[in-house]
Structure formats: structure tokens, C-alpha cells
mmCIF file of C-alpha atoms and ligand atoms in Angstrom:
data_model
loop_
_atom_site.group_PDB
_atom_site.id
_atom_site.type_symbol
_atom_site.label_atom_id
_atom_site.label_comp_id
_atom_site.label_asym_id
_atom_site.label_seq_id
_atom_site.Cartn_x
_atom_site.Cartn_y
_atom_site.Cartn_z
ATOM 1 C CA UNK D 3 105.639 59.679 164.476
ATOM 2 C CA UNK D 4 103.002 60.945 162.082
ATOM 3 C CA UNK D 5 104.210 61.679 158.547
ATOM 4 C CA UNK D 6 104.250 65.603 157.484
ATOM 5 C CA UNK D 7 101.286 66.064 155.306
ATOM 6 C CA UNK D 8 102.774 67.818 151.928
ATOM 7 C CA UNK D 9 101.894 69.203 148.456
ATOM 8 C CA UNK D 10 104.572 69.660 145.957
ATOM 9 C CA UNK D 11 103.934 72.726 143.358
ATOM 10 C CA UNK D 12 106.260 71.981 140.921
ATOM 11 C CA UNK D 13 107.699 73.085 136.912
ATOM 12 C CA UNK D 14 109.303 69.521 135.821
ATOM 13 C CA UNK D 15 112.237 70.591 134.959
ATOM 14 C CA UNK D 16 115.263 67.945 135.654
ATOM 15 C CA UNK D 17 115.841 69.154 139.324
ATOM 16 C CA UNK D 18 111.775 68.783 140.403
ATOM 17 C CA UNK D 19 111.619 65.945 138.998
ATOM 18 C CA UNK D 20 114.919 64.576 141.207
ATOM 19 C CA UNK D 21 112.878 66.455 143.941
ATOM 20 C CA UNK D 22 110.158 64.187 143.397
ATOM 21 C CA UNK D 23 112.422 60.609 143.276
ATOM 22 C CA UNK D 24 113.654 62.349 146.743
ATOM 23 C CA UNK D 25 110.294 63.204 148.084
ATOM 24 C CA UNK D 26 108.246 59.698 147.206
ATOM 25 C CA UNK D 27 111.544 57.595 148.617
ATOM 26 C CA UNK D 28 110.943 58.924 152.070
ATOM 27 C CA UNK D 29 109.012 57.025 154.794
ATOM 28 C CA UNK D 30 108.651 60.657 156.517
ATOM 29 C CA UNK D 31 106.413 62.252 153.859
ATOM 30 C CA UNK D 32 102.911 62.111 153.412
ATOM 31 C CA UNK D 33 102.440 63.629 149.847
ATOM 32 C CA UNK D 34 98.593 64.700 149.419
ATOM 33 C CA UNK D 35 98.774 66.005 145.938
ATOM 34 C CA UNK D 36 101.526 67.048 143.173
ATOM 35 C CA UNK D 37 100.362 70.176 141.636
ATOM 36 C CA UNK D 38 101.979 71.933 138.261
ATOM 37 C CA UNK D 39 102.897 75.124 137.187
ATOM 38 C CA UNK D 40 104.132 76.713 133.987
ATOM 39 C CA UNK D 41 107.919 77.783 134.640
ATOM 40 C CA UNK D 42 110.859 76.178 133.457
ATOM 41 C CA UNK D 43 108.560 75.243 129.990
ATOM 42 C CA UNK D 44 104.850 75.573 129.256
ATOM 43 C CA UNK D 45 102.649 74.123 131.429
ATOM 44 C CA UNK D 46 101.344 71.391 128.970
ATOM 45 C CA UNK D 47 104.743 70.393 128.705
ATOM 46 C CA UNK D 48 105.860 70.357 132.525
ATOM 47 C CA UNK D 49 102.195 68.423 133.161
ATOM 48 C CA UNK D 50 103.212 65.833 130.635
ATOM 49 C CA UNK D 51 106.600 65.360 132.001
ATOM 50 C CA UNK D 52 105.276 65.457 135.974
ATOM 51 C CA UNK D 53 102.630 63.062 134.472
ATOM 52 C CA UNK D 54 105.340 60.997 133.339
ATOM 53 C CA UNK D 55 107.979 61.201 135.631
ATOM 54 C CA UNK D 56 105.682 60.013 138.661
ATOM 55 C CA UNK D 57 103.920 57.344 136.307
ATOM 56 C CA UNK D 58 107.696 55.834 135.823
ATOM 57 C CA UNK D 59 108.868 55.942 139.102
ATOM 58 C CA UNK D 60 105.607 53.634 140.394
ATOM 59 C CA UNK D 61 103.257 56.847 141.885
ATOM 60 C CA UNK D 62 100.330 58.192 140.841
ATOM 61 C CA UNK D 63 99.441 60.709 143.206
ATOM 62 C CA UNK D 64 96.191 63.432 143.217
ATOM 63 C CA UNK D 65 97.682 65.150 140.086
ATOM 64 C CA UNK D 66 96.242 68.808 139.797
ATOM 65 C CA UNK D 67 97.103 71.547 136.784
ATOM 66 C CA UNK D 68 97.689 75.061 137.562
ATOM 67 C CA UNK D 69 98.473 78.593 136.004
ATOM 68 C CA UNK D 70 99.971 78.266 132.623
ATOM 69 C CA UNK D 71 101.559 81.821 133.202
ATOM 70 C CA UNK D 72 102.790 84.444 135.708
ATOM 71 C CA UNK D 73 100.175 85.858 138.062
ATOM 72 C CA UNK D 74 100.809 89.941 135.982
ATOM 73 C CA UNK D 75 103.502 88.581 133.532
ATOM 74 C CA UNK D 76 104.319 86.696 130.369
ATOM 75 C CA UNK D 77 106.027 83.222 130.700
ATOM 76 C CA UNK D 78 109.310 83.507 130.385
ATOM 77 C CA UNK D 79 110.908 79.385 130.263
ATOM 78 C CA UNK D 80 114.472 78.077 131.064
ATOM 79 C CA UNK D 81 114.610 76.396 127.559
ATOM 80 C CA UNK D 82 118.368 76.522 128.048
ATOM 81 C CA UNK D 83 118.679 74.312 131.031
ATOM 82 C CA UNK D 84 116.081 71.727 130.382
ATOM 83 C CA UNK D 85 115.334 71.459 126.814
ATOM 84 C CA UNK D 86 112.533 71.869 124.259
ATOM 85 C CA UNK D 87 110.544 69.500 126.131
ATOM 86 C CA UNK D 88 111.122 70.838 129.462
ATOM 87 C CA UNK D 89 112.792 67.521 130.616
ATOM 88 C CA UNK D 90 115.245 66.561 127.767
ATOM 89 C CA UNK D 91 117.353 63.562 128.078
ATOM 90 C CA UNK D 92 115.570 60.785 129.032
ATOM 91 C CA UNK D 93 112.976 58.853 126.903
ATOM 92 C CA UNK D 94 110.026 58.474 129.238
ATOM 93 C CA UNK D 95 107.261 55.793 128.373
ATOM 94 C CA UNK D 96 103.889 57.555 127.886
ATOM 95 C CA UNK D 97 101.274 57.157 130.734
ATOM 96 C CA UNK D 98 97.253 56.801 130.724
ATOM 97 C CA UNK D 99 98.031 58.190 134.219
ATOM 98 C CA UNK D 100 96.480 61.503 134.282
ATOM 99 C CA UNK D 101 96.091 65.155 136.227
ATOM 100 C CA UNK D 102 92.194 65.171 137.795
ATOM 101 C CA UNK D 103 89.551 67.750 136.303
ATOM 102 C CA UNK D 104 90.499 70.277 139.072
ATOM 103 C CA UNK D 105 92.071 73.091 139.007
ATOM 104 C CA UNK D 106 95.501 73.203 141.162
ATOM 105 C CA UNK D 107 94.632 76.017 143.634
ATOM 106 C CA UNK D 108 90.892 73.951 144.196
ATOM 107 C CA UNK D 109 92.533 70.819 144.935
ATOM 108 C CA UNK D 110 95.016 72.440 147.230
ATOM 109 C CA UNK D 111 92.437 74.153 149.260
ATOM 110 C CA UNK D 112 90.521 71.318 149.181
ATOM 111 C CA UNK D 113 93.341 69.032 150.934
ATOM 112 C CA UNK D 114 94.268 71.797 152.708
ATOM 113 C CA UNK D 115 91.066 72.500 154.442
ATOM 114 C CA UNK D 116 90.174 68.600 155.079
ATOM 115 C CA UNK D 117 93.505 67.626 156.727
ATOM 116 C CA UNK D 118 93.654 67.123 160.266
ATOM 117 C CA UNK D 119 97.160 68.212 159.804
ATOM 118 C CA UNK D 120 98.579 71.262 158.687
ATOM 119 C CA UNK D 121 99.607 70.698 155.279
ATOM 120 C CA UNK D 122 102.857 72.495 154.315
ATOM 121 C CA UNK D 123 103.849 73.289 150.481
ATOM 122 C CA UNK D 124 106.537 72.588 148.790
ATOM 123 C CA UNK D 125 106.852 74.723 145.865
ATOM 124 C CA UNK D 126 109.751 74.121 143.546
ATOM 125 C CA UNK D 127 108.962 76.454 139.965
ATOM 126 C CA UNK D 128 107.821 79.784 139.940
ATOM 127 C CA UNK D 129 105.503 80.575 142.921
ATOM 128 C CA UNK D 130 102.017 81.658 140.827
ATOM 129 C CA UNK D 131 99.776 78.975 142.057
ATOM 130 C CA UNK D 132 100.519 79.615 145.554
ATOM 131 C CA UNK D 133 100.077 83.563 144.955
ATOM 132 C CA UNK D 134 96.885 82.749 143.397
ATOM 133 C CA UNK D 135 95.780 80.420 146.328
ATOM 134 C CA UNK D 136 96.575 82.669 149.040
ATOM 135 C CA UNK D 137 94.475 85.390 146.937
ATOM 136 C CA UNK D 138 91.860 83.273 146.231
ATOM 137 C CA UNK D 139 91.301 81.584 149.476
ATOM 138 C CA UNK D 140 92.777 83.387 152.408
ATOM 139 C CA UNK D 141 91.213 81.120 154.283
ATOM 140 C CA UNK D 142 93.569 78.281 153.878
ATOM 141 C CA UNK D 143 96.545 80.076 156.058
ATOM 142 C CA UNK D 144 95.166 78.735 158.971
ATOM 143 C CA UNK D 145 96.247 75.161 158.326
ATOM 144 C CA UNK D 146 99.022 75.769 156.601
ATOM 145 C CA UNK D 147 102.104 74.412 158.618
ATOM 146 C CA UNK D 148 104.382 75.984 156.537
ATOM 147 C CA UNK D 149 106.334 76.727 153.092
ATOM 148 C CA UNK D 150 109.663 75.159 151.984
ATOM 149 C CA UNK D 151 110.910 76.275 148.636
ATOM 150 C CA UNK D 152 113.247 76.979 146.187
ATOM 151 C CA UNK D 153 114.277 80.272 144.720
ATOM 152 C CA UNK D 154 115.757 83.177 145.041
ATOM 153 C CA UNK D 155 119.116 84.441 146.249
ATOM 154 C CA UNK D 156 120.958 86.016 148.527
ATOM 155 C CA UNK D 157 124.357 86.757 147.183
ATOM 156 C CA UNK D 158 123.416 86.467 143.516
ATOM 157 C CA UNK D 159 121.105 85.357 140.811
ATOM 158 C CA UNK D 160 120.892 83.046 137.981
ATOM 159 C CA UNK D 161 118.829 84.531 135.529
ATOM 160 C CA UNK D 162 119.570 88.199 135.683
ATOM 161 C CA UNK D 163 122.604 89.603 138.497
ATOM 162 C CA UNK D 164 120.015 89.583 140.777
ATOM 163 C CA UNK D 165 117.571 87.444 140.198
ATOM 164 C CA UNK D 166 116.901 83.897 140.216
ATOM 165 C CA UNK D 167 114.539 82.009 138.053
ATOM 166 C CA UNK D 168 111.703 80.962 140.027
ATOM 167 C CA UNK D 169 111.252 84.185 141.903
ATOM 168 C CA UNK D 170 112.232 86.405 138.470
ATOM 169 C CA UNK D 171 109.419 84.149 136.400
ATOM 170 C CA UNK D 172 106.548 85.758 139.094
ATOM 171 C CA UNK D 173 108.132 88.180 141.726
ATOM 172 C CA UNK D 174 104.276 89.729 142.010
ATOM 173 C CA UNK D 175 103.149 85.877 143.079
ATOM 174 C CA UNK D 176 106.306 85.357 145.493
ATOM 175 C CA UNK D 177 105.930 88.990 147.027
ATOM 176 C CA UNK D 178 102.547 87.710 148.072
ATOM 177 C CA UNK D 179 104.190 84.374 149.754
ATOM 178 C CA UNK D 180 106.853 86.224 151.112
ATOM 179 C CA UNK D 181 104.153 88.621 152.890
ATOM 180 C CA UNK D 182 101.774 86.121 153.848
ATOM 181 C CA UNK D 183 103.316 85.569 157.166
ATOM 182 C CA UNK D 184 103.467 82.118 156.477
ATOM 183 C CA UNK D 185 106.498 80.286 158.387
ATOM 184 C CA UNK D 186 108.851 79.883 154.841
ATOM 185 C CA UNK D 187 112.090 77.894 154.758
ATOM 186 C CA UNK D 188 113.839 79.244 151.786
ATOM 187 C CA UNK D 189 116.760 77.465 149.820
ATOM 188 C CA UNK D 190 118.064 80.207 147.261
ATOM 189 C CA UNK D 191 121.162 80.062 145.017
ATOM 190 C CA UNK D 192 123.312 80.204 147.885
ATOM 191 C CA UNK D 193 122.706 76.835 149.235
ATOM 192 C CA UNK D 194 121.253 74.963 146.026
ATOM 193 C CA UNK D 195 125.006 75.974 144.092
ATOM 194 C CA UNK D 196 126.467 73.861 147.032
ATOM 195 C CA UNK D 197 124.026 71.168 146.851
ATOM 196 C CA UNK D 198 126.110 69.742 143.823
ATOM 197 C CA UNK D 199 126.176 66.058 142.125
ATOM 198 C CA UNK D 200 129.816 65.387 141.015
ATOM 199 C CA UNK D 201 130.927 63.150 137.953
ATOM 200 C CA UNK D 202 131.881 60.560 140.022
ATOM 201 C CA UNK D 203 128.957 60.442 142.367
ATOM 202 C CA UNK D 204 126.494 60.421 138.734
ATOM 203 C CA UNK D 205 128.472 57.691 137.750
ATOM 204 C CA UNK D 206 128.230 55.588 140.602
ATOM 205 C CA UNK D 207 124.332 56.502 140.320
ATOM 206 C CA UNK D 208 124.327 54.765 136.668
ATOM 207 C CA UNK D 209 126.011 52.255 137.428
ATOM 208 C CA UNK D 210 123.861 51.245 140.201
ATOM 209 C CA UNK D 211 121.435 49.999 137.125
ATOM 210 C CA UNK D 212 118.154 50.353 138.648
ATOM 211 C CA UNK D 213 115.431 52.478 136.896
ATOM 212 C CA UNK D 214 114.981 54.953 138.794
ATOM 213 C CA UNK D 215 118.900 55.808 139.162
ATOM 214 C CA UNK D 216 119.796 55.431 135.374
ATOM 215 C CA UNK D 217 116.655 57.755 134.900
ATOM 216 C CA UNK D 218 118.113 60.030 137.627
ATOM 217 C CA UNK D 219 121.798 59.710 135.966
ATOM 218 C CA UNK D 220 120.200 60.570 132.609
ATOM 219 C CA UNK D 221 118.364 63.531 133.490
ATOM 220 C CA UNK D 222 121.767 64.880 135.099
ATOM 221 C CA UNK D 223 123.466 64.197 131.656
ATOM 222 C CA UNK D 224 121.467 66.646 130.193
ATOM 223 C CA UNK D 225 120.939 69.247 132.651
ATOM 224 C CA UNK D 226 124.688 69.072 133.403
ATOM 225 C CA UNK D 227 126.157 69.917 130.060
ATOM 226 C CA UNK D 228 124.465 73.755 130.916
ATOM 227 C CA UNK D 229 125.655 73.931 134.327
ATOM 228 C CA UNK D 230 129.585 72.754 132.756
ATOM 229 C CA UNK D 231 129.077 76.020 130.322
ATOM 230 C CA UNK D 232 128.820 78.065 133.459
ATOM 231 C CA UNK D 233 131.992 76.606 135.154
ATOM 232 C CA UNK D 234 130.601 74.365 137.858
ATOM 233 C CA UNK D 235 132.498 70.953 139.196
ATOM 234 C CA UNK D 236 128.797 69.074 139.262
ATOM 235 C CA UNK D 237 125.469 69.570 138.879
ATOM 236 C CA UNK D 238 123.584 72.118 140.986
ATOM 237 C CA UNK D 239 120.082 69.822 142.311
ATOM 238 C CA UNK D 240 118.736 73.522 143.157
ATOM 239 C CA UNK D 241 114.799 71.758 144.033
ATOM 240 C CA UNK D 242 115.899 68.714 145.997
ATOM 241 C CA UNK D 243 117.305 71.080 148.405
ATOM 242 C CA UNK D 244 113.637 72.175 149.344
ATOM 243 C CA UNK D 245 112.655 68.623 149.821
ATOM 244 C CA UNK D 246 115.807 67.752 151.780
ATOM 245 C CA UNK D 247 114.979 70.622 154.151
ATOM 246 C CA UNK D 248 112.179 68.371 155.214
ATOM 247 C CA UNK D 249 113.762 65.180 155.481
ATOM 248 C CA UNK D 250 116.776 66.085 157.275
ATOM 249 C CA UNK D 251 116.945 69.770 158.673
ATOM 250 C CA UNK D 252 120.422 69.357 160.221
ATOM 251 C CA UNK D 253 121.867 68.852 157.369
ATOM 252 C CA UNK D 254 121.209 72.383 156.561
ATOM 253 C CA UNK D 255 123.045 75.751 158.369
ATOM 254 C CA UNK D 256 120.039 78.579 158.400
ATOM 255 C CA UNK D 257 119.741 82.164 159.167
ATOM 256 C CA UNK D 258 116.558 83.956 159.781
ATOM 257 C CA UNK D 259 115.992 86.993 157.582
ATOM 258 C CA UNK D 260 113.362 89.906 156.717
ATOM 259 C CA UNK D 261 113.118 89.194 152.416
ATOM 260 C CA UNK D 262 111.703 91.266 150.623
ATOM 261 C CA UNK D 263 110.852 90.693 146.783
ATOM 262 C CA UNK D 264 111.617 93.237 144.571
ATOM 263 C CA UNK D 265 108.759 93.609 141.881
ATOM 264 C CA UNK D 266 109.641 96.820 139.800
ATOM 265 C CA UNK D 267 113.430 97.443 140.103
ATOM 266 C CA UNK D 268 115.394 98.872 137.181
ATOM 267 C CA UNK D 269 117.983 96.193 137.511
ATOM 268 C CA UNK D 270 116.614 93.761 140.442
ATOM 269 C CA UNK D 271 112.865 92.712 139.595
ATOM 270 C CA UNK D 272 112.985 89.191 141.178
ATOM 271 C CA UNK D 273 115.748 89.985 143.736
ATOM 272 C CA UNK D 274 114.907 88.521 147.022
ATOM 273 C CA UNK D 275 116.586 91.090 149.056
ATOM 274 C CA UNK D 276 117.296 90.522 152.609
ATOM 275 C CA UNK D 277 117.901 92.854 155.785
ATOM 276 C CA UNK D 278 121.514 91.225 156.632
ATOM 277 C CA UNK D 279 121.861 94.538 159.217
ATOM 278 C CA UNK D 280 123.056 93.102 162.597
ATOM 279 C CA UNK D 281 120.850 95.878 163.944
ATOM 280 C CA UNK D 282 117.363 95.441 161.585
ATOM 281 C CA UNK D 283 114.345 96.009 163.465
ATOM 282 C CA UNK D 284 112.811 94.414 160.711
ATOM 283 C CA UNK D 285 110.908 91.044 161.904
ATOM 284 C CA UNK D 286 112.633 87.600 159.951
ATOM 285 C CA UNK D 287 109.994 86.488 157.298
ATOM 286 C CA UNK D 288 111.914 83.825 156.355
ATOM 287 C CA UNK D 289 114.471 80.967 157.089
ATOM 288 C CA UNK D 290 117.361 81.258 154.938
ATOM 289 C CA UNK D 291 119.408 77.892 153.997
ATOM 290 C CA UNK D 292 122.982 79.002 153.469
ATOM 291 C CA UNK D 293 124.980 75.730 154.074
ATOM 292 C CA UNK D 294 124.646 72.339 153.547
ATOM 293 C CA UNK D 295 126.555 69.210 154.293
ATOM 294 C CA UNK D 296 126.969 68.374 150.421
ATOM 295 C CA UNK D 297 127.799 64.758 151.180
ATOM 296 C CA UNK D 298 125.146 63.925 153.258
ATOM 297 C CA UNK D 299 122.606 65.581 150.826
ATOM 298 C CA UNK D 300 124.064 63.465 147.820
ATOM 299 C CA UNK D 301 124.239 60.379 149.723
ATOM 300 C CA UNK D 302 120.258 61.320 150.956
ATOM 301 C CA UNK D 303 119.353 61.438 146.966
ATOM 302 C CA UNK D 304 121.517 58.223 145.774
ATOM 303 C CA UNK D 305 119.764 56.216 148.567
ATOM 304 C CA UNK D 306 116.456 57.745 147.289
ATOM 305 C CA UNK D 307 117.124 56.487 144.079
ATOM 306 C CA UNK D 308 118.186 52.810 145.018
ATOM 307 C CA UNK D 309 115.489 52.308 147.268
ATOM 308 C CA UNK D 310 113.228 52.060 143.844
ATOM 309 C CA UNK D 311 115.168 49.172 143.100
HETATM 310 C C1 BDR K 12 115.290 76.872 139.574
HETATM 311 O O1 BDR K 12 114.960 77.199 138.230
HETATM 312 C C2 BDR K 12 114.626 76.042 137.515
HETATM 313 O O2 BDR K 12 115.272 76.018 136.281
HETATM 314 C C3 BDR K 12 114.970 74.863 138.378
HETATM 315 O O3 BDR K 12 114.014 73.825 138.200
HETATM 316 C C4 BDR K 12 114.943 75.414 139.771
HETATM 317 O O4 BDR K 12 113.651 75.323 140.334
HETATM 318 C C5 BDR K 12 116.744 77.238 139.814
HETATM 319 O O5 BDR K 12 116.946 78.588 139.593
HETATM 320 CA CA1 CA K 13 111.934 73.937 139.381
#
């Protein structure tokens, strides 16, 4: 079987870049391009740390550099969760390894419009460059196979009651994904709080001594201490999930919803609110991961990080 043709948008940010070990491990990926966004800390920051993270882990992919801020907005960045440098914890050699003189949304419609595949995206930060791409080149729709990302929520936010962080960051950019009629897997707060890494199971990662999983355990020791704050047994890997989706669908319970963003709400900018009446006439836009088989997913991502050695 062919391998799925993929770019992965990204904010790195601890959980993208365990989305990336994830995505690079697996023989069922064919990964065109990593692109960058500003979102969980400036963009020259999450560049650097994609930059580094993929340099480390033995891949040096078509590197691209997108929007260092919301499509309307003012970057807002999850300094809390992932640190002054965007990717606190572990110390990362520097790299010569570098992003190509393109911007993100030209190298994506680039690959898009050259593959003799559809290409589908896998956006894991705030979803600006793929607002601006769809603006910008309409054209590329046509051979795109689909989106799977991460953000939003159905039952509850992160960042504000409502909201979650990648959809709050730009809701003007993910209105325009969620509107584009593109087919979108979505894996919001619902799933991704599920999808958690327990003490034991990081433990067993570190003690596994290879590079790639004491990098892995490291970046959880960091991002973890947040998540603890907040009361949870382990540590959400919100972005994986996207990636997972991918890999191995049926790990993954879905239901098909109409979302709608909400842009200007008093209390619920960034909501991703969905039509949950039995009796909606409105059309799905979206399918909505609400399960997952927590085991399987964890064992997916430990054998992801072994298989670097
Ligand atoms: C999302 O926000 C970021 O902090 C994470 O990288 C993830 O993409 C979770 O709300
Ligand atoms: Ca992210």
C-alpha cells in the first residue's frame, strides 16, 4: 500500500514535537514537508525548536516558516505549559539544519499541487497558516485528501471555559478550515485529556535509554509538572492524538458533527461549538474523536520512540 502523503503544521511545543517522534517512526507516512507556526511561543522560537527537534531525532525534512501571528489577532503563547523557550526541559544540540527560503503556505501549495496524491494536513498549533493557504490559494482544495488536527473542544476548553488553545489563538483562521468543506478529523479536549502518559508508563520510557525516549521522557518532565497543577493522573499528549488518527483509526471512537467556530462571543471566542441535536438538519463538517483506547495509543508512542534506537 502507498504511504499517505502528509504535511505537519506545527507550534513545537512538547506535545508536537512527541507528534513528530510519532509521525517520522511510522512506515505508513509519507511526510512531504514540516511547516511552523507561531502558537504555543513565537515563531522564531517554535522554528528553532522544530529545527532542532527533527535535526536530533535523525530527519531533516522540507522545513518551511509560516505566520508569526494570528491571521486578525495578536499572539497570545502558552508560556505556562512549555516554557520560555517554547520547549523547556530538554537540552537540544544546535543544528546547521535549517527551514528553506520559502514561505510555509508557498511550499505547501507547492507540494500540494505536484503530488500525485492528495496530500492531507496535519495541523497541530493554531490553524493561521492553513487559513492563510486556503485564502491565498483556493486552488489547492482540490488535492487536498483531508485535515486531521488538534484543537478545540466539545465539552470544555483549556484556555478560557470554552475555548481551547489552538482554536482560541486564531478562531478567524480555524472558522475558515472549519468552512472549507474540507473532510476534517478533529481531536479536541475531549479525546486528547484521555490520551494520557502515566508515571509509570514515562518511566518505563526513560528507562528504555535510547535517545529518542529519554528525550521523549524529558520533555514529559516538564510539560507534566503543569498538567499535575491542574489535577491530572498523566500527561495529556493532546497533538499525537492527530497523528495517531492516521496511523491507527480504530483506535479512536468518532462522531460526525456540524462545528461551528465561534469568532466574536462575549464569553466563547474560540469555542468549537457543535450541533449535538439528534434531529440537526445541519450537514456534519467534521469528524469528532471522542474516545480512545488509551493503552493502545501509549503503547503506539513508546514503540515510536524505541524504534529510534
Ligand atoms: C494544544 O495547545 C498547545 O499548548 C499544545 O501543543 C496543543 O497543540 C492543546 O490545547
Ligand atoms: Ca501544538
Amino acid at each position: 500500500m502507498s504511504k499517505l502523503p502528509v504535511i505537519i503544521d506545527c507550534d513545537p511545543g512538547h506535545d508536537d514535537a512527541i507528534a513528530l517522534v510519532l509521525a517520522f517512526a511510522s512506515e505508513k507516512l509519507d511526510i512531504r514537508a514540516v511547516t511552523v507556526t507561531g502558537g504555543n511561543q513565537t515563531l522564531v522560537k517554535t522554528l528553532n525548536n522544530a529545527r532542532k527537534v527533527l535535526s536530533y531525532i535523525g530527519k531533516r525534512p522540507r522545513l518551511a516558516a509560516g505566520a508569526d501571528k494570528p491571521m486578525f489577532r495578536n499572539l497570545e503563547v502558552a508560556e505556562a505549559v512549555h516554557g520560555n523557550s517554547g520547549l523547556d526541559g530538554p537540552a537540544l544540540p544546535e543544528t546547521d539544519y535549517k527551514e528553506e527560503p520559502i514561505p510555509a503556505i508557498d511550499l505547501m501549495r507547492q507540494i500540494i499541487m505536484e503530488s500525485a496524491l492528495p496530500v492531507t494536513l496535519v495541523p497541530t498549533g493554531p490553524l493561521t497558516n492553513l487559513g492563510i493557504l486556503l485564502t491565498a490559494y483556493p486552488e489547492v482544495k482540490k488535492n487536498i485528501g483531508g485535515v486531521s488536527l488538534m484543537g478545540g473542544g466539545i465539552e470544555t476548553g483549556n484556555w478560557s471555559a470554552a475555548a481551547e488553545f489552538n482554536i482560541l489563538v486564531d478562531p478567524e483562521a480555524a472558522e475558515i478550515v472549519f468552512t472549507s468543506g474540507l473532510p476534517i478529523t478533529m481531536c479536541p479536549l475531549d479525546v486528547t485529556h484521555k490520551a494520557l502518559l502515566l508515571p509509570g508508563e514515562l518511566e518505563a520510557l526513560r528507562k528504555h535509554g535510547g535517545k529518542v525516549s529519554v528525550m521523549v521522557a524529558e520533555l514529559v518532565d516538564f510539560y507534566y509538572r503543569y498538567h499535575v497543577g491542574q489535577g491530572f493522573a498523566g500527561a495529556p499528549l493532546h497533538d499525537p492524538c492527530a497523528v495517531a488518527w492516521l496511523i491507527a483509526p480504530e483506535i479512536f471512537t468518532t462522531k460526525d458533527y456540524h462545528i461551528s467556530v465561534e469568532t466574536r462571543g462575549k464569553y466563547t471566542t474560540g469555542m468549537t461549538f457543535a450541533d449535538r441535536r439528534p434531529w440537526t438538519t445541519a450537514k456534519p463538517n467534521a469528524t469528532v474523536c471522542i474516545d480512545i483506547d488509551r493503552v493502545a495509543f501509549i503503547s503506539l508512542v513508546i514503540e515510536a520512540c524505541k524504534s529510534f534506537g
